Amino acid sequence: MLFQSFPFSNGKTAKNRFFKSAMEEQLAHQNQPTMSLVQLYDTWAKGGAGILVTGNVMVAENGKGSINDVVLTDERSLPTLQQWAKAGTQNDTLLIMQINHAGKQSPKVLSPTPVAPSEVALQGMDGFINPPRALTEVEIDTLIQQFATTAKIAEKSGFSGVQIHAAHGYLISQFLSPHHNRRQDKWGGCLENRMRFLVDIYHAIRAVVQPDFLVGLKLNSADFQKGGFDETDSLQVVQKMAELGIDFIEISGGNYENPEMLSVKDSTRKREAFFLDYAEKARAICPVPLIITGGFRSESAMNEALQSGHLDFIGIARPFALQPDLPNKIKNQSYQTCLTPRIKTGVTMLDRKLGAVLEMDWYMAQMALIGQGKQPNLKLSPWKVLFKTLWENGKAGLSTGRA
């Protein structure tokens, strides 16, 4: 089933079921895309995936989550965007731009006073992320239009679609969560109000793009946080967005306070996929194409998940940073199960404090090598990555980007 095509209802077709999920590349320069991004996606498109999703492209300057995020508010970088789109759509590949706003998950060196639905500080981020201020209604309306503007530029550049990032504790996720969203106006309170920001963003995008431009969603199955966005809420959002006509939904979970997207439970490890139990429930109420990302490594597990009928695409992220031609390898029967190593320095205290950040930076370093036209280096020293990160981000703090 992995190499069966998939027709979307808007007319576009994915040539196979490999869905390269978003990863934070950190290859922008002064907020603008670079030729390293073009080279990276050229390599991935030649590698055989049906769908490629970019890392975070932020819709506003104050929405950056990391130093080298792409920020797309106007057409100044249109020539590079067009090269990026041309590279990523070759070989009959669909290229989806993930559009996002970090909200309060923005380091203080980037946003001294980050914005959020409510003035609720992130726990465990003292000294790195400042407490946020609540957005005004005028600012919320502006942000909705900024998402639409970014989507319109993506379409003009030649991208196949956009993915609205409503997971991992970023701004839309913050609006959905009753823990983070304590507003008393039409944007907070009941779930209908908390999802209004997402719904209005979707409508605003649809109003400015063509019908055959894909508009998808990345959504948490839950925040895994007491008093937060839970599975019941999530399934209702899935049902609502399906009714509105969203083109696909990718399921993930967690946020920076509770990063479930970086952990593996014994029960899910056996089936090599996170959130599959949730997918079964979502499928029962949602005819929209579903994607589960996380944990898929072996060809047999990928096929088994598709044959279950609970999902339509296999979401894969980190293995693509190590084997950019993974789909081609499976197709020509030369694939050996890609094992993504846990990156550690060997110093317990340091690994406990920086483990997740160090891992992300190590995989970003692999993508940087691909963006330079080089091969990934599985023997790349975690210490080398750590020192390079500290050097490059000395004045701006460690990157915590998570796509």
Tab-separated table of C-alpha atoms in Angstrom:
chain	number	residue	atom	x	y	z
A	1	MET	CA	0.000	0.000	0.000
A	2	LEU	CA	2.916	2.378	0.547
A	3	PHE	CA	3.188	3.067	-3.173
A	4	GLN	CA	-0.497	3.470	-3.925
A	5	SER	CA	-1.426	6.964	-5.055
A	6	PHE	CA	-3.951	9.006	-3.073
A	7	PRO	CA	-6.371	11.453	-4.729
A	8	PHE	CA	-7.438	14.418	-2.602
A	9	SER	CA	-10.961	15.713	-3.022
A	10	ASN	CA	-9.690	19.035	-4.434
A	11	GLY	CA	-8.058	17.342	-7.429
A	12	LYS	CA	-4.449	16.997	-6.311
A	13	THR	CA	-2.927	13.531	-6.052
A	14	ALA	CA	-0.145	12.224	-3.824
A	15	LYS	CA	1.889	9.660	-5.753
A	16	ASN	CA	2.406	7.482	-2.672
A	17	ARG	CA	1.695	7.341	1.071
A	18	PHE	CA	5.031	8.678	2.367
A	19	PHE	CA	4.406	11.929	4.255
A	20	LYS	CA	7.641	13.686	5.245
A	21	SER	CA	6.458	15.481	8.366
A	22	ALA	CA	7.743	18.888	9.413
A	23	MET	CA	11.102	19.239	11.099
A	24	GLU	CA	12.700	22.474	12.262
A	25	GLU	CA	15.449	23.074	9.676
A	26	GLN	CA	16.805	26.385	11.031
A	27	LEU	CA	18.275	27.243	7.649
A	28	ALA	CA	16.861	30.740	7.193
A	29	HIS	CA	19.019	33.861	7.131
A	30	GLN	CA	17.602	37.050	8.579
A	31	ASN	CA	14.108	35.524	8.416
A	32	GLN	CA	14.405	34.703	4.710
A	33	PRO	CA	14.663	31.290	2.986
A	34	THR	CA	18.069	30.275	1.669
A	35	MET	CA	19.565	28.115	-1.053
A	36	SER	CA	20.341	25.544	1.633
A	37	LEU	CA	16.586	25.009	1.996
A	38	VAL	CA	16.304	24.688	-1.783
A	39	GLN	CA	19.041	22.033	-1.841
A	40	LEU	CA	17.536	20.154	1.112
A	41	TYR	CA	14.104	19.889	-0.496
A	42	ASP	CA	15.617	19.101	-3.886
A	43	THR	CA	17.264	16.078	-2.235
A	44	TRP	CA	14.086	15.008	-0.471
A	45	ALA	CA	11.942	15.360	-3.602
A	46	LYS	CA	14.385	13.197	-5.520
A	47	GLY	CA	14.238	10.717	-2.637
A	48	GLY	CA	10.722	9.611	-3.518
A	49	ALA	CA	8.307	10.942	-0.858
A	50	GLY	CA	4.765	11.677	-2.006
A	51	ILE	CA	4.351	14.679	0.298
A	52	LEU	CA	6.980	16.952	1.853
A	53	VAL	CA	6.031	19.328	4.669
A	54	THR	CA	8.374	22.187	5.518
A	55	GLY	CA	9.435	23.206	8.989
A	56	ASN	CA	7.904	26.257	10.618
A	57	VAL	CA	7.285	29.261	8.397
A	58	MET	CA	6.175	32.022	10.718
A	59	VAL	CA	3.431	34.457	9.787
A	60	ALA	CA	4.759	37.360	11.875
A	61	GLU	CA	8.076	38.679	13.141
A	62	ASN	CA	6.905	38.425	16.755
A	63	GLY	CA	5.879	34.823	16.146
A	64	LYS	CA	9.348	33.288	15.824
A	65	GLY	CA	10.100	30.280	18.003
A	66	SER	CA	13.772	30.045	17.079
A	67	ILE	CA	16.514	32.254	15.683
A	68	ASN	CA	16.614	30.982	12.121
A	69	ASP	CA	12.908	30.531	11.416
A	70	VAL	CA	11.619	31.646	8.033
A	71	VAL	CA	9.209	34.583	8.454
A	72	LEU	CA	6.920	35.173	5.486
A	73	THR	CA	4.923	38.389	5.607
A	74	ASP	CA	5.521	39.785	2.094
A	75	GLU	CA	6.938	38.888	-1.304
A	76	ARG	CA	10.484	40.188	-0.869
A	77	SER	CA	11.930	36.663	-1.074
A	78	LEU	CA	9.629	35.458	-3.865
A	79	PRO	CA	12.457	34.348	-6.220
A	80	THR	CA	13.976	32.073	-3.552
A	81	LEU	CA	10.532	30.838	-2.532
A	82	GLN	CA	9.859	29.912	-6.154
A	83	GLN	CA	13.148	28.000	-6.326
A	84	TRP	CA	12.251	26.244	-3.076
A	85	ALA	CA	8.829	25.308	-4.456
A	86	LYS	CA	10.270	24.151	-7.787
A	87	ALA	CA	12.814	21.938	-6.040
A	88	GLY	CA	10.273	20.471	-3.627
A	89	THR	CA	7.590	19.734	-6.213
A	90	GLN	CA	9.778	17.961	-8.772
A	91	ASN	CA	9.295	14.248	-9.347
A	92	ASP	CA	5.501	14.712	-8.894
A	93	THR	CA	5.950	15.603	-5.212
A	94	LEU	CA	3.464	17.689	-3.241
A	95	LEU	CA	5.163	20.410	-1.172
A	96	ILE	CA	3.264	21.757	1.829
A	97	MET	CA	4.352	24.860	3.732
A	98	GLN	CA	3.740	24.595	7.470
A	99	ILE	CA	2.567	28.017	8.689
A	100	ASN	CA	2.716	28.951	12.327
A	101	HIS	CA	3.039	31.511	15.120
A	102	ALA	CA	4.898	30.574	18.289
A	103	GLY	CA	2.785	32.673	20.632
A	104	LYS	CA	4.375	32.573	24.067
A	105	GLN	CA	6.789	29.792	23.042
A	106	SER	CA	9.193	32.458	21.846
A	107	PRO	CA	12.553	32.951	23.634
A	108	LYS	CA	12.926	36.265	25.407
A	109	VAL	CA	15.856	37.222	23.177
A	110	LEU	CA	13.432	37.115	20.231
A	111	SER	CA	10.268	38.312	21.969
A	112	PRO	CA	10.907	40.129	25.266
A	113	THR	CA	7.146	40.087	25.877
A	114	PRO	CA	5.599	37.263	23.848
A	115	VAL	CA	1.902	37.215	23.040
A	116	ALA	CA	-0.680	34.598	23.973
A	117	PRO	CA	-4.422	34.214	24.463
A	118	SER	CA	-3.995	34.923	28.195
A	119	GLU	CA	-1.289	35.932	30.644
A	120	VAL	CA	-0.385	32.377	31.636
A	121	ALA	CA	3.351	31.716	31.871
A	122	LEU	CA	5.007	28.509	30.675
A	123	GLN	CA	6.224	26.323	33.516
A	124	GLY	CA	9.898	25.421	33.713
A	125	MET	CA	10.953	28.093	31.214
A	126	ASP	CA	12.058	30.767	33.695
A	127	GLY	CA	15.036	32.713	32.438
A	128	PHE	CA	14.509	31.603	28.864
A	129	ILE	CA	10.929	32.539	27.958
A	130	ASN	CA	9.264	35.541	29.560
A	131	PRO	CA	5.635	35.545	30.760
A	132	PRO	CA	3.313	36.619	27.924
A	133	ARG	CA	0.793	39.380	27.570
A	134	ALA	CA	-2.732	38.725	26.327
A	135	LEU	CA	-3.565	39.570	22.734
A	136	THR	CA	-6.163	42.234	22.060
A	137	GLU	CA	-9.094	41.412	19.796
A	138	VAL	CA	-7.689	43.746	17.140
A	139	GLU	CA	-4.392	41.863	17.257
A	140	ILE	CA	-6.208	38.539	16.942
A	141	ASP	CA	-8.003	39.760	13.817
A	142	THR	CA	-4.662	40.934	12.389
A	143	LEU	CA	-3.042	37.564	13.067
A	144	ILE	CA	-5.839	35.750	11.263
A	145	GLN	CA	-5.178	37.845	8.170
A	146	GLN	CA	-1.418	37.281	8.519
A	147	PHE	CA	-1.967	33.515	8.267
A	148	ALA	CA	-4.003	34.116	5.113
A	149	THR	CA	-1.317	36.395	3.643
A	150	THR	CA	1.391	33.780	4.196
A	151	ALA	CA	-0.774	31.084	2.596
A	152	LYS	CA	-1.439	33.286	-0.433
A	153	ILE	CA	2.285	33.934	-0.924
A	154	ALA	CA	2.954	30.193	-0.619
A	155	GLU	CA	0.454	29.526	-3.393
A	156	LYS	CA	1.920	32.259	-5.590
A	157	SER	CA	5.381	30.757	-5.065
A	158	GLY	CA	4.305	27.347	-6.330
A	159	PHE	CA	3.753	25.369	-3.125
A	160	SER	CA	1.054	22.698	-3.280
A	161	GLY	CA	-0.594	23.773	-0.040
A	162	VAL	CA	-0.158	24.829	3.562
A	163	GLN	CA	-0.476	23.085	6.893
A	164	ILE	CA	-1.900	25.133	9.767
A	165	HIS	CA	0.147	24.269	12.866
A	166	ALA	CA	-2.263	23.904	15.784
A	167	ALA	CA	-0.147	21.506	17.861
A	168	HIS	CA	2.901	21.405	20.156
A	169	GLY	CA	1.892	24.352	22.304
A	170	TYR	CA	2.227	27.066	19.658
A	171	LEU	CA	-0.253	29.945	19.427
A	172	ILE	CA	-3.253	28.152	17.920
A	173	SER	CA	-2.683	25.271	20.337
A	174	GLN	CA	-2.648	27.812	23.155
A	175	PHE	CA	-6.035	29.128	22.060
A	176	LEU	CA	-7.452	25.591	22.021
A	177	SER	CA	-6.260	24.816	25.564
A	178	PRO	CA	-8.473	25.781	28.536
A	179	HIS	CA	-5.298	25.900	30.639
A	180	HIS	CA	-3.580	28.464	28.448
A	181	ASN	CA	-6.706	30.248	27.200
A	182	ARG	CA	-8.612	31.856	30.064
A	183	ARG	CA	-10.245	34.627	28.091
A	184	GLN	CA	-13.753	35.748	28.910
A	185	ASP	CA	-14.642	37.044	25.442
A	186	LYS	CA	-15.671	35.228	22.245
A	187	TRP	CA	-12.171	33.727	21.921
A	188	GLY	CA	-12.231	31.823	25.208
A	189	GLY	CA	-14.373	29.708	27.518
A	190	CYS	CA	-16.280	26.906	25.770
A	191	LEU	CA	-14.584	24.816	23.098
A	192	GLU	CA	-16.558	26.520	20.335
A	193	ASN	CA	-14.986	29.819	21.388
A	194	ARG	CA	-11.513	28.354	21.924
A	195	MET	CA	-11.475	26.887	18.411
A	196	ARG	CA	-12.776	30.112	16.837
A	197	PHE	CA	-9.215	31.342	16.169
A	198	LEU	CA	-8.392	28.175	14.211
A	199	VAL	CA	-11.713	28.158	12.360
A	200	ASP	CA	-11.385	31.818	11.367
A	201	ILE	CA	-7.815	31.255	10.163
A	202	TYR	CA	-9.040	28.385	8.007
A	203	HIS	CA	-11.851	30.486	6.516
A	204	ALA	CA	-9.461	33.409	5.881
A	205	ILE	CA	-7.042	31.149	4.009
A	206	ARG	CA	-9.773	29.539	1.932
A	207	ALA	CA	-10.981	32.999	0.934
A	208	VAL	CA	-7.654	33.911	-0.728
A	209	VAL	CA	-6.424	30.650	-2.308
A	210	GLN	CA	-7.680	28.533	-5.185
A	211	PRO	CA	-9.847	25.434	-4.567
A	212	ASP	CA	-7.047	23.072	-5.643
A	213	PHE	CA	-4.615	24.504	-3.061
A	214	LEU	CA	-4.354	22.053	-0.172
A	215	VAL	CA	-5.095	23.352	3.331
A	216	GLY	CA	-4.251	20.872	6.067
A	217	LEU	CA	-3.987	20.843	9.848
A	218	LYS	CA	-1.539	19.601	12.455
A	219	LEU	CA	-3.386	18.944	15.715
A	220	ASN	CA	-2.611	17.520	19.132
A	221	SER	CA	-4.493	14.408	20.171
A	222	ALA	CA	-4.028	15.958	23.621
A	223	ASP	CA	-1.639	18.272	25.454
A	224	PHE	CA	-1.078	15.654	28.186
A	225	GLN	CA	-1.374	18.466	30.696
A	226	LYS	CA	-3.752	18.735	33.630
A	227	GLY	CA	-6.606	21.073	32.743
A	228	GLY	CA	-5.411	21.344	29.148
A	229	PHE	CA	-6.623	20.357	25.704
A	230	ASP	CA	-7.704	16.725	25.977
A	231	GLU	CA	-8.717	13.906	23.650
A	232	THR	CA	-12.425	14.721	23.882
A	233	ASP	CA	-11.742	18.313	22.816
A	234	SER	CA	-9.416	17.151	20.060
A	235	LEU	CA	-11.917	14.779	18.506
A	236	GLN	CA	-14.516	17.554	18.431
A	237	VAL	CA	-12.041	19.834	16.645
A	238	VAL	CA	-11.305	17.048	14.139
A	239	GLN	CA	-15.006	16.639	13.475
A	240	LYS	CA	-15.534	20.392	13.071
A	241	MET	CA	-12.594	20.889	10.704
A	242	ALA	CA	-13.665	17.887	8.650
A	243	GLU	CA	-17.121	19.388	8.295
A	244	LEU	CA	-15.559	22.664	7.119
A	245	GLY	CA	-13.581	20.860	4.409
A	246	ILE	CA	-10.002	20.650	5.691
A	247	ASP	CA	-7.934	18.592	3.219
A	248	PHE	CA	-5.942	16.504	5.712
A	249	ILE	CA	-5.218	16.229	9.420
A	250	GLU	CA	-1.901	15.181	10.954
A	251	ILE	CA	-2.067	13.952	14.543
A	252	SER	CA	0.592	14.663	17.151
A	253	GLY	CA	0.593	15.551	20.839
A	254	GLY	CA	2.190	17.441	23.698
A	255	ASN	CA	3.890	20.798	24.132
A	256	TYR	CA	7.167	22.112	25.540
A	257	GLU	CA	5.933	21.661	29.108
A	258	ASN	CA	4.903	18.057	28.372
A	259	PRO	CA	6.669	17.004	25.153
A	260	GLU	CA	4.822	13.778	24.385
A	261	MET	CA	5.925	14.124	20.753
A	262	LEU	CA	9.485	13.349	21.883
A	263	SER	CA	8.721	10.293	24.027
A	264	VAL	CA	7.959	6.670	23.315
A	265	LYS	CA	5.641	4.527	25.440
A	266	ASP	CA	6.017	0.752	25.580
A	267	SER	CA	2.489	0.215	24.279
A	268	THR	CA	3.072	2.335	21.179
A	269	ARG	CA	6.632	1.206	20.591
A	270	LYS	CA	5.310	-2.265	19.763
A	271	ARG	CA	3.374	-0.859	16.808
A	272	GLU	CA	6.056	1.689	15.991
A	273	ALA	CA	3.638	4.611	15.894
A	274	PHE	CA	2.513	7.273	18.341
A	275	PHE	CA	-1.168	8.091	18.694
A	276	LEU	CA	-2.534	5.145	16.696
A	277	ASP	CA	-5.231	4.474	19.288
A	278	TYR	CA	-6.422	8.037	18.826
A	279	ALA	CA	-6.433	7.606	15.052
A	280	GLU	CA	-8.907	4.747	15.367
A	281	LYS	CA	-11.306	7.058	17.222
A	282	ALA	CA	-10.739	9.931	14.793
A	283	ARG	CA	-11.381	7.710	11.791
A	284	ALA	CA	-14.783	6.769	13.189
A	285	ILE	CA	-15.938	10.404	12.995
A	286	CYS	CA	-13.739	11.828	10.248
A	287	PRO	CA	-13.634	10.977	6.530
A	288	VAL	CA	-10.754	13.418	5.979
A	289	PRO	CA	-7.304	11.943	5.167
A	290	LEU	CA	-5.417	11.241	8.402
A	291	ILE	CA	-1.687	11.115	9.070
A	292	ILE	CA	0.099	9.794	12.141
A	293	THR	CA	3.702	10.861	12.623
A	294	GLY	CA	6.244	9.387	14.984
A	295	GLY	CA	7.817	6.019	15.579
A	296	PHE	CA	7.489	4.442	12.121
A	297	ARG	CA	10.759	2.779	11.201
A	298	SER	CA	10.186	-0.643	9.601
A	299	GLU	CA	8.507	-1.216	6.256
A	300	SER	CA	6.263	-3.907	7.742
A	301	ALA	CA	4.905	-1.571	10.436
A	302	MET	CA	4.206	1.119	7.840
A	303	ASN	CA	2.226	-1.274	5.679
A	304	GLU	CA	0.404	-2.726	8.681
A	305	ALA	CA	-0.720	0.732	9.795
A	306	LEU	CA	-2.065	1.558	6.337
A	307	GLN	CA	-3.835	-1.782	6.056
A	308	SER	CA	-5.625	-1.105	9.348
A	309	GLY	CA	-7.596	1.592	7.559
A	310	HIS	CA	-7.170	4.057	10.433
A	311	LEU	CA	-4.807	6.341	8.540
A	312	ASP	CA	-4.040	7.280	4.950
A	313	PHE	CA	-0.397	8.357	5.058
A	314	ILE	CA	2.661	7.337	7.031
A	315	GLY	CA	4.179	10.366	8.721
A	316	ILE	CA	7.957	10.137	9.003
A	317	ALA	CA	10.300	12.840	10.262
A	318	ARG	CA	13.768	12.142	11.675
A	319	PRO	CA	14.570	9.131	9.449
A	320	PHE	CA	14.450	11.543	6.491
A	321	ALA	CA	17.337	13.472	8.040
A	322	LEU	CA	19.408	10.280	7.989
A	323	GLN	CA	18.063	8.597	4.850
A	324	PRO	CA	16.661	11.334	2.580
A	325	ASP	CA	15.887	8.737	-0.100
A	326	LEU	CA	14.064	6.393	2.292
A	327	PRO	CA	11.015	5.847	-0.006
A	328	ASN	CA	13.241	5.021	-2.973
A	329	LYS	CA	15.190	2.558	-0.848
A	330	ILE	CA	11.978	0.777	0.132
A	331	LYS	CA	10.810	0.762	-3.459
A	332	ASN	CA	14.010	-0.797	-4.793
A	333	GLN	CA	14.224	-3.189	-1.820
A	334	SER	CA	17.500	-1.804	-0.492
A	335	TYR	CA	16.022	-0.318	2.700
A	336	GLN	CA	17.378	-1.346	6.076
A	337	THR	CA	15.237	-0.212	9.006
A	338	CYS	CA	16.357	3.263	9.989
A	339	LEU	CA	17.130	3.451	13.697
A	340	THR	CA	17.193	7.038	14.944
A	341	PRO	CA	19.741	7.243	17.754
A	342	ARG	CA	19.159	9.031	21.033
A	343	ILE	CA	21.748	11.793	21.152
A	344	LYS	CA	23.607	12.136	24.437
A	345	THR	CA	26.856	13.669	25.607
A	346	GLY	CA	27.324	11.025	28.300
A	347	VAL	CA	27.207	13.653	31.048
A	348	THR	CA	24.036	12.832	32.985
A	349	MET	CA	23.323	16.326	34.304
A	350	LEU	CA	23.910	17.914	30.902
A	351	ASP	CA	21.821	15.327	29.070
A	352	ARG	CA	18.985	15.763	31.553
A	353	LYS	CA	18.974	19.527	31.065
A	354	LEU	CA	19.635	19.732	27.336
A	355	GLY	CA	18.624	16.310	26.034
A	356	ALA	CA	15.639	17.251	23.862
A	357	VAL	CA	17.279	20.433	22.567
A	358	LEU	CA	20.540	18.618	21.807
A	359	GLU	CA	18.681	15.919	19.868
A	360	MET	CA	16.842	18.465	17.751
A	361	ASP	CA	20.063	20.356	17.076
A	362	TRP	CA	21.822	17.118	16.061
A	363	TYR	CA	19.121	16.318	13.503
A	364	MET	CA	19.113	19.928	12.300
A	365	ALA	CA	22.865	19.550	11.764
A	366	GLN	CA	22.137	16.537	9.545
A	367	MET	CA	19.690	18.604	7.498
A	368	ALA	CA	22.282	21.378	7.221
A	369	LEU	CA	24.721	18.854	5.724
A	370	ILE	CA	22.106	17.770	3.172
A	371	GLY	CA	21.438	21.454	2.446
A	372	GLN	CA	25.132	21.796	1.595
A	373	GLY	CA	24.927	18.901	-0.854
A	374	LYS	CA	26.641	16.502	1.547
A	375	GLN	CA	25.639	13.164	3.024
A	376	PRO	CA	24.249	12.838	6.581
A	377	ASN	CA	26.888	11.908	9.171
A	378	LEU	CA	25.628	9.366	11.700
A	379	LYS	CA	28.924	9.625	13.567
A	380	LEU	CA	28.531	13.362	14.109
A	381	SER	CA	29.678	14.138	17.656
A	382	PRO	CA	26.980	15.475	20.015
A	383	TRP	CA	29.698	17.573	21.628
A	384	LYS	CA	30.542	19.197	18.297
A	385	VAL	CA	26.880	20.008	17.765
A	386	LEU	CA	26.562	21.364	21.301
A	387	PHE	CA	29.590	23.648	21.026
A	388	LYS	CA	28.494	24.866	17.597
A	389	THR	CA	25.023	25.617	18.930
A	390	LEU	CA	26.395	27.469	21.944
A	391	TRP	CA	28.716	29.472	19.696
A	392	GLU	CA	26.104	30.417	17.114
A	393	ASN	CA	23.370	31.111	19.644
A	394	GLY	CA	25.471	32.587	22.391
A	395	LYS	CA	23.726	35.922	22.286
A	396	ALA	CA	20.305	34.536	21.518
A	397	GLY	CA	20.119	31.406	23.695
A	398	LEU	CA	19.653	27.797	22.656
A	399	SER	CA	17.162	27.058	19.907
A	400	THR	CA	14.068	25.207	21.058
A	401	GLY	CA	12.361	24.959	17.669
A	402	ARG	CA	9.939	22.100	17.237
A	403	ALA	CA	8.016	21.714	14.055
